[in-house]
Every structure is written in C-alpha cells, then in structure tokens.
PDB file of C-alpha atoms and ligand atoms in Angstrom:
ATOM      1  CA  UNK E 263      17.499  67.672-125.998  1.00 80.00           C
ATOM      2  CA  UNK E 264      20.789  67.935-127.969  1.00 93.00           C
ATOM      3  CA  UNK E 265      24.548  67.793-127.384  1.00 97.00           C
ATOM      4  CA  UNK E 266      26.173  70.887-127.689  1.00 98.00           C
ATOM      5  CA  UNK E 267      29.408  71.831-129.350  1.00 98.00           C
ATOM      6  CA  UNK E 268      31.977  72.582-126.992  1.00 98.00           C
ATOM      7  CA  UNK E 269      34.301  75.674-127.186  1.00 98.00           C
ATOM      8  CA  UNK E 270      37.928  75.285-126.820  1.00 98.00           C
ATOM      9  CA  UNK E 271      40.515  77.360-125.421  1.00 98.00           C
ATOM     10  CA  UNK E 272      41.468  79.836-128.080  1.00 98.00           C
ATOM     11  CA  UNK E 273      37.858  80.488-129.003  1.00 98.00           C
ATOM     12  CA  UNK E 274      36.927  84.091-127.954  1.00 98.00           C
ATOM     13  CA  UNK E 275      33.528  83.240-126.570  1.00 98.00           C
ATOM     14  CA  UNK E 276      35.595  81.950-123.656  1.00 98.00           C
ATOM     15  CA  UNK E 277      37.080  85.255-122.905  1.00 98.00           C
ATOM     16  CA  UNK E 278      34.434  87.507-123.123  1.00 98.00           C
ATOM     17  CA  UNK E 279      32.204  88.822-120.072  1.00 98.00           C
ATOM     18  CA  UNK E 280      28.781  86.692-120.264  1.00 98.00           C
ATOM     19  CA  UNK E 281      25.612  88.840-120.036  1.00 98.00           C
ATOM     20  CA  UNK E 282      23.114  88.591-117.459  1.00 98.00           C
ATOM     21  CA  UNK E 283      20.089  86.151-118.231  1.00 98.00           C
ATOM     22  CA  UNK E 284      17.016  88.748-118.297  1.00 97.00           C
ATOM     23  CA  UNK E 285      14.217  86.011-117.875  1.00 97.00           C
ATOM     24  CA  UNK E 286      15.441  82.912-116.138  1.00 97.00           C
ATOM     25  CA  UNK E 287      11.843  81.418-116.745  1.00 97.00           C
ATOM     26  CA  UNK E 288      12.189  81.908-120.523  1.00 97.00           C
ATOM     27  CA  UNK E 289      11.468  78.333-122.307  1.00 97.00           C
ATOM     28  CA  UNK E 290      14.529  79.043-124.356  1.00 97.00           C
ATOM     29  CA  UNK E 291      16.649  79.362-121.393  1.00 98.00           C
ATOM     30  CA  UNK E 292      15.324  75.967-119.912  1.00 97.00           C
ATOM     31  CA  UNK E 293      15.993  74.399-123.157  1.00 98.00           C
ATOM     32  CA  UNK E 294      19.629  75.884-123.269  1.00 98.00           C
ATOM     33  CA  UNK E 295      20.085  74.362-119.766  1.00 98.00           C
ATOM     34  CA  UNK E 296      18.548  71.104-120.648  1.00 97.00           C
ATOM     35  CA  UNK E 297      21.056  70.549-123.236  1.00 98.00           C
ATOM     36  CA  UNK E 298      24.252  71.956-121.356  1.00 98.00           C
ATOM     37  CA  UNK E 299      23.420  69.406-118.738  1.00 97.00           C
ATOM     38  CA  UNK E 300      23.127  66.843-121.346  1.00 97.00           C
ATOM     39  CA  UNK E 301      26.323  67.901-122.981  1.00 97.00           C
ATOM     40  CA  UNK E 302      27.959  68.029-119.702  1.00 96.00           C
ATOM     41  CA  UNK E 303      26.932  64.395-118.412  1.00 95.00           C
ATOM     42  CA  UNK E 304      27.976  63.078-121.870  1.00 95.00           C
ATOM     43  CA  UNK E 305      31.560  64.389-121.534  1.00 95.00           C
ATOM     44  CA  UNK E 306      31.777  63.207-118.129  1.00 93.00           C
ATOM     45  CA  UNK E 307      32.031  66.725-116.544  1.00 95.00           C
ATOM     46  CA  UNK E 308      31.103  67.923-113.134  1.00 95.00           C
ATOM     47  CA  UNK E 309      30.112  71.671-114.410  1.00 97.00           C
ATOM     48  CA  UNK E 310      29.811  73.620-117.553  1.00 98.00           C
ATOM     49  CA  UNK E 311      29.019  77.298-118.261  1.00 98.00           C
ATOM     50  CA  UNK E 312      27.113  78.793-120.999  1.00 98.00           C
ATOM     51  CA  UNK E 313      30.280  80.540-122.815  1.00 98.00           C
ATOM     52  CA  UNK E 314      31.347  76.983-123.204  1.00 98.00           C
ATOM     53  CA  UNK E 315      28.642  76.025-125.713  1.00 98.00           C
ATOM     54  CA  UNK E 316      29.072  79.725-127.468  1.00 98.00           C
ATOM     55  CA  UNK E 317      26.110  80.964-125.585  1.00 98.00           C
ATOM     56  CA  UNK E 318      27.740  84.281-123.741  1.00 98.00           C
ATOM     57  CA  UNK E 319      25.118  84.472-120.807  1.00 98.00           C
ATOM     58  CA  UNK E 320      25.449  84.098-117.293  1.00 98.00           C
ATOM     59  CA  UNK E 321      24.012  80.460-116.556  1.00 98.00           C
ATOM     60  CA  UNK E 322      25.751  77.436-115.234  1.00 98.00           C
ATOM     61  CA  UNK E 323      24.987  73.849-114.555  1.00 98.00           C
ATOM     62  CA  UNK E 324      26.752  71.321-112.170  1.00 97.00           C
ATOM     63  CA  UNK E 325      26.508  67.884-111.031  1.00 95.00           C
ATOM     64  CA  UNK E 326      28.634  66.727-108.139  1.00 91.00           C
ATOM     65  CA  UNK E 327      29.154  62.948-107.813  1.00 83.00           C
ATOM     66  CA  UNK E 328      28.326  61.839-103.937  1.00 81.00           C
ATOM     67  CA  UNK E 329      31.845  60.381-103.614  1.00 80.00           C
ATOM     68  CA  UNK E 330      33.494  64.086-104.272  1.00 79.00           C
ATOM     69  CA  UNK E 331      31.513  65.463-101.689  1.00 79.00           C
ATOM     70  CA  UNK E 332      33.126  66.060 -98.075  1.00 77.00           C
ATOM     71  CA  UNK E 333      31.300  64.476 -95.087  1.00 75.00           C
ATOM     72  CA  UNK E 334      29.956  67.308 -93.534  1.00 77.00           C
ATOM     73  CA  UNK E 335      28.355  68.664 -96.861  1.00 77.00           C
ATOM     74  CA  UNK E 336      24.653  68.186 -97.613  1.00 79.00           C
ATOM     75  CA  UNK E 337      23.835  65.387-100.277  1.00 82.00           C
ATOM     76  CA  UNK E 338      23.631  66.839-103.911  1.00 83.00           C
ATOM     77  CA  UNK E 339      20.432  66.504-106.235  1.00 83.00           C
ATOM     78  CA  UNK E 340      20.109  63.451-108.433  1.00 81.00           C
ATOM     79  CA  UNK E 341      19.780  65.540-111.422  1.00 88.00           C
ATOM     80  CA  UNK E 342      22.028  68.624-112.468  1.00 93.00           C
ATOM     81  CA  UNK E 343      21.383  71.858-110.788  1.00 95.00           C
ATOM     82  CA  UNK E 344      20.871  74.904-112.926  1.00 97.00           C
ATOM     83  CA  UNK E 345      22.126  78.263-111.525  1.00 98.00           C
ATOM     84  CA  UNK E 346      21.095  81.527-113.638  1.00 98.00           C
ATOM     85  CA  UNK E 347      22.888  84.802-112.960  1.00 98.00           C
ATOM     86  CA  UNK E 348      25.041  83.171-110.119  1.00 98.00           C
ATOM     87  CA  UNK E 349      27.240  85.204-107.515  1.00 98.00           C
ATOM     88  CA  UNK E 350      29.943  84.169-105.320  1.00 98.00           C
ATOM     89  CA  UNK E 351      31.335  85.637-101.872  1.00 98.00           C
ATOM     90  CA  UNK E 352      34.447  83.961-100.410  1.00 98.00           C
ATOM     91  CA  UNK E 353      33.852  83.114 -96.604  1.00 98.00           C
ATOM     92  CA  UNK E 354      37.021  83.466 -94.674  1.00 97.00           C
ATOM     93  CA  UNK E 355      40.350  83.844 -96.325  1.00 96.00           C
ATOM     94  CA  UNK E 356      41.327  80.087 -96.338  1.00 97.00           C
ATOM     95  CA  UNK E 357      42.706  79.143 -99.823  1.00 97.00           C
ATOM     96  CA  UNK E 358      42.955  75.254-101.087  1.00 96.00           C
ATOM     97  CA  UNK E 359      45.207  74.053-103.752  1.00 95.00           C
ATOM     98  CA  UNK E 360      43.073  71.525-105.875  1.00 95.00           C
ATOM     99  CA  UNK E 361      43.250  69.647-108.939  1.00 95.00           C
ATOM    100  CA  UNK E 362      41.107  70.885-111.903  1.00 96.00           C
ATOM    101  CA  UNK E 363      40.288  70.184-115.401  1.00 97.00           C
ATOM    102  CA  UNK E 364      37.957  71.626-117.875  1.00 97.00           C
ATOM    103  CA  UNK E 365      35.668  70.402-120.888  1.00 97.00           C
ATOM    104  CA  UNK E 366      37.232  73.401-122.878  1.00 98.00           C
ATOM    105  CA  UNK E 367      40.773  72.367-122.131  1.00 97.00           C
ATOM    106  CA  UNK E 368      40.597  68.700-123.128  1.00 95.00           C
ATOM    107  CA  UNK E 369      43.339  66.130-121.372  1.00 95.00           C
ATOM    108  CA  UNK E 370      44.881  68.903-119.161  1.00 97.00           C
ATOM    109  CA  UNK E 371      44.888  69.025-115.177  1.00 96.00           C
ATOM    110  CA  UNK E 372      46.424  71.827-113.222  1.00 97.00           C
ATOM    111  CA  UNK E 373      46.952  72.648-109.365  1.00 96.00           C
ATOM    112  CA  UNK E 374      44.514  75.879-108.928  1.00 97.00           C
ATOM    113  CA  UNK E 375      44.128  77.820-105.713  1.00 97.00           C
ATOM    114  CA  UNK E 376      40.375  78.455-104.868  1.00 98.00           C
ATOM    115  CA  UNK E 377      38.733  79.812-101.584  1.00 98.00           C
ATOM    116  CA  UNK E 378      37.633  76.704 -99.520  1.00 97.00           C
ATOM    117  CA  UNK E 379      34.378  78.210 -98.689  1.00 97.00           C
ATOM    118  CA  UNK E 380      32.176  80.380-100.777  1.00 98.00           C
ATOM    119  CA  UNK E 381      28.299  81.619-100.460  1.00 98.00           C
ATOM    120  CA  UNK E 382      26.335  81.662-103.794  1.00 98.00           C
ATOM    121  CA  UNK E 383      23.585  82.998-104.810  1.00 98.00           C
ATOM    122  CA  UNK E 384      21.422  82.773-108.009  1.00 98.00           C
ATOM    123  CA  UNK E 385      18.018  82.190-109.656  1.00 98.00           C
ATOM    124  CA  UNK E 386      16.375  78.733-110.522  1.00 97.00           C
ATOM    125  CA  UNK E 387      14.753  77.952-113.877  1.00 96.00           C
ATOM    126  CA  UNK E 388      11.299  78.597-111.696  1.00 96.00           C
ATOM    127  CA  UNK E 389      12.421  82.248-111.243  1.00 96.00           C
ATOM    128  CA  UNK E 390      13.127  81.525-107.741  1.00 97.00           C
ATOM    129  CA  UNK E 391      16.204  82.824-106.129  1.00 97.00           C
ATOM    130  CA  UNK E 392      18.438  80.189-104.394  1.00 96.00           C
ATOM    131  CA  UNK E 393      21.330  80.565-102.385  1.00 96.00           C
ATOM    132  CA  UNK E 394      23.669  78.370 -99.974  1.00 96.00           C
ATOM    133  CA  UNK E 395      27.258  77.773 -98.624  1.00 96.00           C
ATOM    134  CA  UNK E 396      29.571  75.568-100.559  1.00 96.00           C
ATOM    135  CA  UNK E 397      32.751  74.134 -99.136  1.00 96.00           C
ATOM    136  CA  UNK E 398      35.555  71.791-100.663  1.00 93.00           C
ATOM    137  CA  UNK E 399      34.902  70.284-103.924  1.00 94.00           C
ATOM    138  CA  UNK E 400      31.558  72.029-104.724  1.00 95.00           C
ATOM    139  CA  UNK E 401      33.090  75.439-103.562  1.00 97.00           C
ATOM    140  CA  UNK E 402      35.974  74.753-106.124  1.00 97.00           C
ATOM    141  CA  UNK E 403      33.515  73.879-108.891  1.00 97.00           C
ATOM    142  CA  UNK E 404      31.552  77.019-108.340  1.00 98.00           C
ATOM    143  CA  UNK E 405      34.335  79.022-108.460  1.00 98.00           C
ATOM    144  CA  UNK E 406      35.805  77.238-112.016  1.00 98.00           C
ATOM    145  CA  UNK E 407      32.138  77.692-113.480  1.00 98.00           C
ATOM    146  CA  UNK E 408      31.606  81.210-112.478  1.00 98.00           C
ATOM    147  CA  UNK E 409      35.193  82.565-113.609  1.00 98.00           C
ATOM    148  CA  UNK E 410      34.071  81.209-117.054  1.00 98.00           C
ATOM    149  CA  UNK E 411      31.277  83.899-117.267  1.00 98.00           C
ATOM    150  CA  UNK E 412      34.046  86.310-116.780  1.00 98.00           C
ATOM    151  CA  UNK E 413      36.200  84.981-119.459  1.00 98.00           C
ATOM    152  CA  UNK E 414      38.297  83.440-117.027  1.00 98.00           C
ATOM    153  CA  UNK E 415      39.780  79.564-117.507  1.00 98.00           C
ATOM    154  CA  UNK E 416      41.730  77.615-114.642  1.00 98.00           C
ATOM    155  CA  UNK E 417      45.347  78.241-115.977  1.00 98.00           C
ATOM    156  CA  UNK E 418      44.753  81.812-115.415  1.00 98.00           C
ATOM    157  CA  UNK E 419      44.713  81.390-111.665  1.00 98.00           C
ATOM    158  CA  UNK E 420      47.445  78.885-111.613  1.00 98.00           C
ATOM    159  CA  UNK E 421      50.737  80.528-109.550  1.00 96.00           C
ATOM    160  CA  UNK E 422      52.665  77.806-110.767  1.00 96.00           C
ATOM    161  CA  UNK E 423      52.172  76.318-114.482  1.00 97.00           C
ATOM    162  CA  UNK E 424      54.665  73.679-114.044  1.00 95.00           C
ATOM    163  CA  UNK E 425      51.664  71.780-112.384  1.00 96.00           C
ATOM    164  CA  UNK E 426      49.434  72.285-115.876  1.00 97.00           C
ATOM    165  CA  UNK E 427      50.115  68.491-117.032  1.00 97.00           C
ATOM    166  CA  UNK E 428      48.634  66.208-119.055  1.00 97.00           C
ATOM    167  CA  UNK E 429      45.781  63.994-117.576  1.00 94.00           C
ATOM    168  CA  UNK E 430      47.827  60.721-118.327  1.00 95.00           C
ATOM    169  CA  UNK E 431      50.790  62.251-116.211  1.00 95.00           C
ATOM    170  CA  UNK E 432      48.790  63.559-113.261  1.00 93.00           C
ATOM    171  CA  UNK E 433      49.976  60.865-111.184  1.00 91.00           C
ATOM    172  CA  UNK E 434      53.457  62.521-110.852  1.00 90.00           C
ATOM    173  CA  UNK E 435      51.607  65.630-109.391  1.00 85.00           C
ATOM    174  CA  UNK E 436      49.423  63.780-107.026  1.00 71.00           C
ATOM    175  CA  UNK E 437      52.734  62.193-105.704  1.00 63.00           C
ATOM    176  CA  UNK E 438      53.918  65.595-105.066  1.00 58.00           C
ATOM    177  CA  UNK E 439      51.018  67.109-103.049  1.00 52.00           C
ATOM    178  CA  UNK E 440      49.589  64.265-101.470  1.00 44.00           C
ATOM    179  CA  UNK E 441      45.855  64.082-100.922  1.00 42.00           C
ATOM    180  CA  UNK E 442      45.458  67.753-101.404  1.00 40.00           C
ATOM    181  CA  UNK E 443      44.428  67.506-104.952  1.00 33.00           C
TER     182      UNK E 443
HETATM  183 NI1   NI W 641      35.686  74.791-117.457  1.00 79.85          NI
END
C-alpha cells in the first residue's frame, strides 16, 4: 500500500466528470481503493474520492467514526467502505446545514446544506451491488464524496461564503449556529 498525493483545489482533476469504473473486480481498482483508504486515514479524513488522488474514476472510500453517527443509525464497519460507481437519491426534502471540510481544501471549513437522508447504490470490490439508506453525518459524507465525482467542491454548495472559515476560527461559527454543525 502507498500514500497517494492529494490534489488540492485549483487542480483541474477536481473539476472534471469522473468516468465509470468498468470492472470493479479489477485488482488494479482494489489496489487504488486500498491506497485511497490508507491516504484518507493518514490524513484523518472521513471520506475520499478518486479524483482527489488524481484518478478521475467513480470510486469513493469512507470511514465514519462511531461518535459521529446518529443514535438511530446502524454501526459502520471497522474498516473503510469502498463504493464503486455510487449513485445517490435524496429521500424527502429535508435539508440540513452542517460543517464540512475537505482534504483537497486544507484548513478551511464551511457550512453546507445537504439532504438529511439519501438512498445510495454502488458496487463493492467483489462486484456485488450494495445499497442502503443513510441519514445525518453519513448522508452528508456520501453527498460530499459523490459531488467530487462530478467536479463539485463543497464551497460550490455554500449559499453564504461568509461561513467559509479557517479551522482555527471555526468556534466562532459554532457559536452562531448552535449544535447544527
Ligand atoms: Ni472533499
């Protein structure tokens, strides 16, 4: 396994449309996913999309810490989850404003509106389709990562760029929005 170089905002690979993965069982795809997982954990991230490591393909990994999951959500696996060719569908109209960061935009955080609940579909590295319903933090992470596959970064989703702040100043924002973020 290897740590991969992270693309930072401004690199064109973050702005393109990523390509479908033709064969999720290709060992080369498994190697990329393993390296992405290692890179994500090393950078203390909760999600990573392949374009962020200069691979314009529709592949994401995520790993949600137990203390960020809502009480009514099922536990997450202990190891990072890989989703190939993920697709999302919002469930209902509920929108939640919450704090996001991105490994491609280091040291910044912003308040981003996201659907509270989404259904997701994808394929695992074993070629088997996976699907489920995600709410809260997991729904947010999935929307953030799938946006990367379409060249969208979280500031693009922000209705008010005044809430784009440095991580060291984020407590000012939290004072404003209470426990929403
Ligand atoms: Ni990101």
